[in-house]
mmCIF file of C-alpha atoms in Angstrom:
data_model
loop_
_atom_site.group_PDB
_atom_site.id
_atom_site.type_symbol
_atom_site.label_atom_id
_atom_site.label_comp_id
_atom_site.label_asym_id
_atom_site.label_seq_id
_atom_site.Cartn_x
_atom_site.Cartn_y
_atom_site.Cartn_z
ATOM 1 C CA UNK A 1 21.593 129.347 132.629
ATOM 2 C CA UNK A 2 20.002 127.125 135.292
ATOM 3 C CA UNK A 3 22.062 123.523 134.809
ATOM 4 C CA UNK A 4 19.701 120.387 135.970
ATOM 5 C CA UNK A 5 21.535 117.729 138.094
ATOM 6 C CA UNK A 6 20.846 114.143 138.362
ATOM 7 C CA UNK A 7 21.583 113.137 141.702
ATOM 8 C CA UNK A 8 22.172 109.308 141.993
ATOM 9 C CA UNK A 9 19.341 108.802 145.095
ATOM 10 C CA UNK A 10 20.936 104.595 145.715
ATOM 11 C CA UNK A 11 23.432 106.777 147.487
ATOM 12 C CA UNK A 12 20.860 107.393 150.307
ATOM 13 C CA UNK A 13 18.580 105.111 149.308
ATOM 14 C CA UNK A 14 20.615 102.068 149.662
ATOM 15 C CA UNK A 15 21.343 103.375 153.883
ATOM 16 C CA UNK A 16 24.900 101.528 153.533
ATOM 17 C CA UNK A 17 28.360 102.944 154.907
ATOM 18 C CA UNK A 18 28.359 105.638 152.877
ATOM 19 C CA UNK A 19 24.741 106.708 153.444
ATOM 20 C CA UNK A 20 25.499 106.883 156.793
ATOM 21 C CA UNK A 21 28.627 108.158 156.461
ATOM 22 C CA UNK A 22 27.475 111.611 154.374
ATOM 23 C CA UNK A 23 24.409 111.652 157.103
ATOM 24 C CA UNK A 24 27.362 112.064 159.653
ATOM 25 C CA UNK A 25 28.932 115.206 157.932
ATOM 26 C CA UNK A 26 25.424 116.861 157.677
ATOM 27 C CA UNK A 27 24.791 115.981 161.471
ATOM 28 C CA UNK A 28 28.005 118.159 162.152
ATOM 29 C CA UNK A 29 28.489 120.681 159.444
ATOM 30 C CA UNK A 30 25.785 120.696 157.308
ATOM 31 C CA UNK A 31 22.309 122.306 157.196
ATOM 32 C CA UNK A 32 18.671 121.709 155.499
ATOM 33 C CA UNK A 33 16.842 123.799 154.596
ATOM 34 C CA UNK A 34 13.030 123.451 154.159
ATOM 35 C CA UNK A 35 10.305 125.666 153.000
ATOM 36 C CA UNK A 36 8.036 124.016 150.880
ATOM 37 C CA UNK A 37 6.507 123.957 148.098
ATOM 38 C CA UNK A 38 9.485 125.419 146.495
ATOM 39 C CA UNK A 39 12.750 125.742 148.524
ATOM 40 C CA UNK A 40 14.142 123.045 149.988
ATOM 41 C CA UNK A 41 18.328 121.732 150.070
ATOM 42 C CA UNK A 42 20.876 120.455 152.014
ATOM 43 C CA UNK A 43 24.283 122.056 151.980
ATOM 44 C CA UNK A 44 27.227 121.168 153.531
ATOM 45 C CA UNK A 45 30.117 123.854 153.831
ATOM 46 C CA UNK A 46 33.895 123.339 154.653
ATOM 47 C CA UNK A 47 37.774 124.591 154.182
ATOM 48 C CA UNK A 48 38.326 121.075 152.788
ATOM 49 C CA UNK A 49 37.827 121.801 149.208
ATOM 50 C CA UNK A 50 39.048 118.301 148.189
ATOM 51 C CA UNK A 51 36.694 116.680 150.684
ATOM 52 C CA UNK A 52 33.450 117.909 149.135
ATOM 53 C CA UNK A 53 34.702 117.040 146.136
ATOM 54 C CA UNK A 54 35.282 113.517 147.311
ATOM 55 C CA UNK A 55 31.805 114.021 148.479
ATOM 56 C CA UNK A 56 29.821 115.648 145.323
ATOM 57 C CA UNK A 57 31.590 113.319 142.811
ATOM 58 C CA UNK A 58 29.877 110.631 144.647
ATOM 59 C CA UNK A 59 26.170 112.022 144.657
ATOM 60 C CA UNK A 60 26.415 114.666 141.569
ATOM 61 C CA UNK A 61 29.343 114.834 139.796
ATOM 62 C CA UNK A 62 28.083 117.812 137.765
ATOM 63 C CA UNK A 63 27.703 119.593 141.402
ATOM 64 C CA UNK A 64 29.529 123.012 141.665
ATOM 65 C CA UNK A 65 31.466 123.960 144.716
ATOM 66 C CA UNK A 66 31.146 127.375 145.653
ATOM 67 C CA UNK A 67 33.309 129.890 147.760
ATOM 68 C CA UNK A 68 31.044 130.729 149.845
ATOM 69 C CA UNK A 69 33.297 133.307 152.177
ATOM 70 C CA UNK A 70 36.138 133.273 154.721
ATOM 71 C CA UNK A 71 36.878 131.603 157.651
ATOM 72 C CA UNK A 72 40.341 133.278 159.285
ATOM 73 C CA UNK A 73 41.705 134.137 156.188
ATOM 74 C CA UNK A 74 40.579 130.998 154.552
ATOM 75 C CA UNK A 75 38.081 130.170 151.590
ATOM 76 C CA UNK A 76 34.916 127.986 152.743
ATOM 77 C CA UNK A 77 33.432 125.967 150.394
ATOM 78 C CA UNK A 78 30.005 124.938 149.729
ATOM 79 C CA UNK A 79 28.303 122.608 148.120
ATOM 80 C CA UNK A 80 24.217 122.359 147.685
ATOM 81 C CA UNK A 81 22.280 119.825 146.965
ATOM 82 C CA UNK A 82 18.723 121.016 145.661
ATOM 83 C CA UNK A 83 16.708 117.919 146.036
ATOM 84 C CA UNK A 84 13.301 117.304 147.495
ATOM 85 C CA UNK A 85 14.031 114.051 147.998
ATOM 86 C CA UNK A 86 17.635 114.076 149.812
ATOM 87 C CA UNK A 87 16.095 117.032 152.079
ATOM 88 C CA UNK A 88 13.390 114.572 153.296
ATOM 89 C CA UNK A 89 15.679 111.776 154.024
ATOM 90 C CA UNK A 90 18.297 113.726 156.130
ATOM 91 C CA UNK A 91 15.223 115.201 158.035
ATOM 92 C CA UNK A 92 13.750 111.364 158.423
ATOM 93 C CA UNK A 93 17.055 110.886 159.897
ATOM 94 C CA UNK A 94 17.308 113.679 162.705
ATOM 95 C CA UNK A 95 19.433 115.619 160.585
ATOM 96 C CA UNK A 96 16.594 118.648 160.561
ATOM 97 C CA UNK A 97 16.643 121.823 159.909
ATOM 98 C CA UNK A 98 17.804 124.495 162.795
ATOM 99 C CA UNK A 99 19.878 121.208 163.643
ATOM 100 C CA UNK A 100 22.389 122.681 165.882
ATOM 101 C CA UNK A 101 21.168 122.916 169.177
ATOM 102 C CA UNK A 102 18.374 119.890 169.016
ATOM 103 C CA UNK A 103 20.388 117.505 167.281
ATOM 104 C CA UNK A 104 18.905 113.764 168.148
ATOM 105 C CA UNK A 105 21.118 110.530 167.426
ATOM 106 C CA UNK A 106 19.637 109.030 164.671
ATOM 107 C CA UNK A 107 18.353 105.054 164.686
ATOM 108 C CA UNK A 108 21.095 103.327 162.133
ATOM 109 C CA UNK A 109 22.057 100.069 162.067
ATOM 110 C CA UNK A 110 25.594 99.372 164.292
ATOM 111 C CA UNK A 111 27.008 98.228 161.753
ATOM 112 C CA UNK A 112 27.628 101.625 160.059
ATOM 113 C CA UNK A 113 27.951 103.385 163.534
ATOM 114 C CA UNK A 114 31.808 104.117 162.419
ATOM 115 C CA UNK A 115 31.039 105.326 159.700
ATOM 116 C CA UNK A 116 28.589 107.684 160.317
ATOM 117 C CA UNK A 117 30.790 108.156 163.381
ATOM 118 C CA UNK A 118 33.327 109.075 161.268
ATOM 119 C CA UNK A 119 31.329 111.790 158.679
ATOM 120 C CA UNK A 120 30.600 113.718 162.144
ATOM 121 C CA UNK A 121 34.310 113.781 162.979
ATOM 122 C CA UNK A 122 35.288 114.900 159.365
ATOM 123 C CA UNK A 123 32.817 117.134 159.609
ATOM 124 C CA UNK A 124 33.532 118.902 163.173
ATOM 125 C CA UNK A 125 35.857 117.207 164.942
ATOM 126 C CA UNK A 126 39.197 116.776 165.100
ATOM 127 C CA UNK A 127 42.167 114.649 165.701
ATOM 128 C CA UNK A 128 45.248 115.862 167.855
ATOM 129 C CA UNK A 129 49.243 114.721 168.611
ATOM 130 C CA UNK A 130 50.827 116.859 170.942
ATOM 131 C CA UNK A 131 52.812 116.858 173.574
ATOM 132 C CA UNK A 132 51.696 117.341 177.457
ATOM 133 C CA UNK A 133 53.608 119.702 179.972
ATOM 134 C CA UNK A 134 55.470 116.207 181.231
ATOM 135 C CA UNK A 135 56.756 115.876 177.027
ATOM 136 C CA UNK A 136 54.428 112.658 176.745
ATOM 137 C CA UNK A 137 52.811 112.685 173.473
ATOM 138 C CA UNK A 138 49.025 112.286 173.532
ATOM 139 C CA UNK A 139 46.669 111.665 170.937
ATOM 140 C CA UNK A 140 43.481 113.223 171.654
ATOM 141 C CA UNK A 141 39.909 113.151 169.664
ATOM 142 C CA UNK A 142 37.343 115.981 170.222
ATOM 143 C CA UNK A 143 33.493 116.294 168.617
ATOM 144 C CA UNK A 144 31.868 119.532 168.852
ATOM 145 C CA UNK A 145 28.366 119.850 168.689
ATOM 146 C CA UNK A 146 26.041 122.847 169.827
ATOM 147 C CA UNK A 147 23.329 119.730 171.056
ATOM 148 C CA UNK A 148 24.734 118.028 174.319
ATOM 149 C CA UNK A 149 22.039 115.553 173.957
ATOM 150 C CA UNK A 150 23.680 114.383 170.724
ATOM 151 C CA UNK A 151 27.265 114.150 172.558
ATOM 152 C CA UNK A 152 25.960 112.357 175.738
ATOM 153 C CA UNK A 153 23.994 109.516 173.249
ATOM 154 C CA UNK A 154 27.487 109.846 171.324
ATOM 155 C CA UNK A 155 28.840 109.044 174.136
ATOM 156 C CA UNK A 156 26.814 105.907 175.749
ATOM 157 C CA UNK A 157 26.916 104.102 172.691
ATOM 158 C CA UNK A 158 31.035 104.443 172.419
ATOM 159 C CA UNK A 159 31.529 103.380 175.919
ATOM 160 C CA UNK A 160 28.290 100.229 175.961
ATOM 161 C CA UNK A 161 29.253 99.044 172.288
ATOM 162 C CA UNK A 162 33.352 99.545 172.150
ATOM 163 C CA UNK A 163 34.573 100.122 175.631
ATOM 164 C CA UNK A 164 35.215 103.703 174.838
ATOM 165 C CA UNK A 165 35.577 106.237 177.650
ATOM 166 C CA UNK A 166 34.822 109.942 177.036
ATOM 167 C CA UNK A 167 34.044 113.062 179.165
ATOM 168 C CA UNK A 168 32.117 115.620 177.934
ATOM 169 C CA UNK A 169 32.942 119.653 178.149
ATOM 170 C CA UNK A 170 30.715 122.809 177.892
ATOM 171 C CA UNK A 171 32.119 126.410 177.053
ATOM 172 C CA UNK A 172 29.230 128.725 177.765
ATOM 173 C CA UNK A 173 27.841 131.334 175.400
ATOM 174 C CA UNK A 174 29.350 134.522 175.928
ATOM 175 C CA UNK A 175 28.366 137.875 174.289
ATOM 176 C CA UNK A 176 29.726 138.893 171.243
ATOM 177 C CA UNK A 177 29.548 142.069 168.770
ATOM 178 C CA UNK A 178 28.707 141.318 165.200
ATOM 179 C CA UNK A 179 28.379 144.737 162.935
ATOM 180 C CA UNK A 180 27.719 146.810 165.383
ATOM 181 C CA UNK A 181 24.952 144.462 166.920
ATOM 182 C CA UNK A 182 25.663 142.560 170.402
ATOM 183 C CA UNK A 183 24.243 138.874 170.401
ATOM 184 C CA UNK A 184 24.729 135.772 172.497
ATOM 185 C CA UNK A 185 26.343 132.772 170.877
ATOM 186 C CA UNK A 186 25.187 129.370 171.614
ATOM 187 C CA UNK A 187 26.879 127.088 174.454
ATOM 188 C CA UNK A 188 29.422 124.607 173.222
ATOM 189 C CA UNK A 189 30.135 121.484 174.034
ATOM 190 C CA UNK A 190 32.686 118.713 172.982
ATOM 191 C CA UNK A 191 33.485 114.916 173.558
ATOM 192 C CA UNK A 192 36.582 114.630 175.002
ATOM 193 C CA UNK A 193 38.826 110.881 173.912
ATOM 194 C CA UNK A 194 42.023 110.761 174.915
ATOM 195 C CA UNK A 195 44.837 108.277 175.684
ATOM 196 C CA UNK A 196 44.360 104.391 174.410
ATOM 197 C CA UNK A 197 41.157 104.934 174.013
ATOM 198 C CA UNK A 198 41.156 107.798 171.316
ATOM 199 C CA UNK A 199 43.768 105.545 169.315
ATOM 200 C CA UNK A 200 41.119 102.539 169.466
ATOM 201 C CA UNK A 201 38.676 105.157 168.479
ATOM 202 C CA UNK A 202 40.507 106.585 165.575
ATOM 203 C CA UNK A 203 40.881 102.515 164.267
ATOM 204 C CA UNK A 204 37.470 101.793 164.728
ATOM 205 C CA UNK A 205 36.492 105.208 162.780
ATOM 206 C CA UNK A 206 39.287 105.044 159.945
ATOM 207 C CA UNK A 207 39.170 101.395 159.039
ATOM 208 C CA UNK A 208 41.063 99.927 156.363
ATOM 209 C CA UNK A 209 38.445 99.740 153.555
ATOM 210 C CA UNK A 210 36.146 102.340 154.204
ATOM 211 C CA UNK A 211 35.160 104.420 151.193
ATOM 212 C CA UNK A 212 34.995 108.109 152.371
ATOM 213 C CA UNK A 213 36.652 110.398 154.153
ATOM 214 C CA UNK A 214 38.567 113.939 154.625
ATOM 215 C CA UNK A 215 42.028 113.622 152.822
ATOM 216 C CA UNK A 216 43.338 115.858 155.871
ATOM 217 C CA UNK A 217 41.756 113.535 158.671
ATOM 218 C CA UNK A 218 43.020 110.598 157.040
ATOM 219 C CA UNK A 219 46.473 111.668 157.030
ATOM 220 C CA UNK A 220 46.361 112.486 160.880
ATOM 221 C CA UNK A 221 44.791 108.829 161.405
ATOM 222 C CA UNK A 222 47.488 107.177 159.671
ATOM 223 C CA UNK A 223 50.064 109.268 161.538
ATOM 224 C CA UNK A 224 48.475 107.630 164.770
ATOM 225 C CA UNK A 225 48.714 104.021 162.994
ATOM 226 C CA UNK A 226 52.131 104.390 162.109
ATOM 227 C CA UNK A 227 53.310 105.596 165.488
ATOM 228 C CA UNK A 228 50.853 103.015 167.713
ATOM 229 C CA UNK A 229 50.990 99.794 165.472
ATOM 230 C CA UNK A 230 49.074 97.107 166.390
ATOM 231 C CA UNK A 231 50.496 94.143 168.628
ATOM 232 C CA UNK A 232 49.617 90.593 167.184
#
């Protein structure tokens, strides 16, 4: 039996933080798919089953998640959202289908640059404490993206707006066998943050207030906070 959803449309509509914020997961993990007149969605997929849920409650609350398949032994989840209308606004946005390796910043408001900010590091980044081979803990942030056009713009705005240094690394496609059948996979590249500046990063992205994010992202941030408090 085919359920109908009502998707609450002010959530993209209204282009506030959390507009912005869900465009930033779809940027990085999510896809669109468009083939008028009759197929059209935009579904985001993830290991974080709690963090689509976080997600879905917010646009459709009657929204199944999926398991989709396995990633390394774990479950990925998926959620779709079958709406003409939410298709069209993530493509108006950049966020278009085929994404991955022509990926364009979108134009948002810099105001909600964290926060979208922040849905693309949910979505494929991550946040690291470890130790280097002198036993000096580092914190390190990393965005991967198969666009380096969208990493480089990434980049400008976090070092002309917030003082943010990054470098930017490429890992180049190498040839892989997948059932039987050898392909080339896709060059990848990732923002590198590291030192003071990935700590100022990971406050400016996890601000106190902000009304989404991953559970398991959150919990690393606050790890950071707790260890580098700030000075008055």
């Amino acid at each position: 039996m085919n359920i109908k959803h009502n998707y609450d449309m002010n959530v993209f509509n209204s282009e506030n933080a959390n507009s912005y914020y869900l465009l930033g997961a779809w940027a990085s993990d999510g896809n669109i798919q468009w083939r008028p007149p009759r197929s059209y969605c935009a579904r985001l997929c993830s290991n974080d089953y709690d963090w689509l849920e976080i997600i879905k409650n917010i646009i459709c609350p009657t929204l199944p998640i999926s398991k989709r398949s396995y990633d390394r032994g774990n479950p990925t989840f998926t959620i779709t959202l079958s709406k003409k209308e939410i298709a069209e606004w993530f493509i108006k946005n950049e966020c278009v289908p085929k994404k991955s390796l022509v990926m364009k910043f979108p134009s948002l408001p810099e105001e909600f640059l964290p926060d979208f900010l922040r849905g693309c590091w949910d979505g494929d980044g991550w946040i690291s404490i470890y130790k280097n081979k002198n036993r000096n803990e580092r914190i390190t942030l990393i965005l991967s993206s198969g666009s380096y056009n969208f990493l480089l713009e990434t980049q400008n705005k976090l070092k002309t707006i917030y003082d943010i240094k990054s470098s930017i690394t490429t890992t180049k496609g190498t040839l892989k066998d997948f059932r039987g059948r050898q392909s080339m996979t896709h060059d990848c590249h990732k923002l590198n943050i590291s030192g003071a500046c990935a700590i100022k990063l990971c406050r400016l992205l996890y601000y106190p207030g902000h009304t989404i994010s991953m559970p398991r992202k959150l919990k690393i941030a606050n790890i950071v906070f707790d260890k580098y408090p700030l000075l008055d």
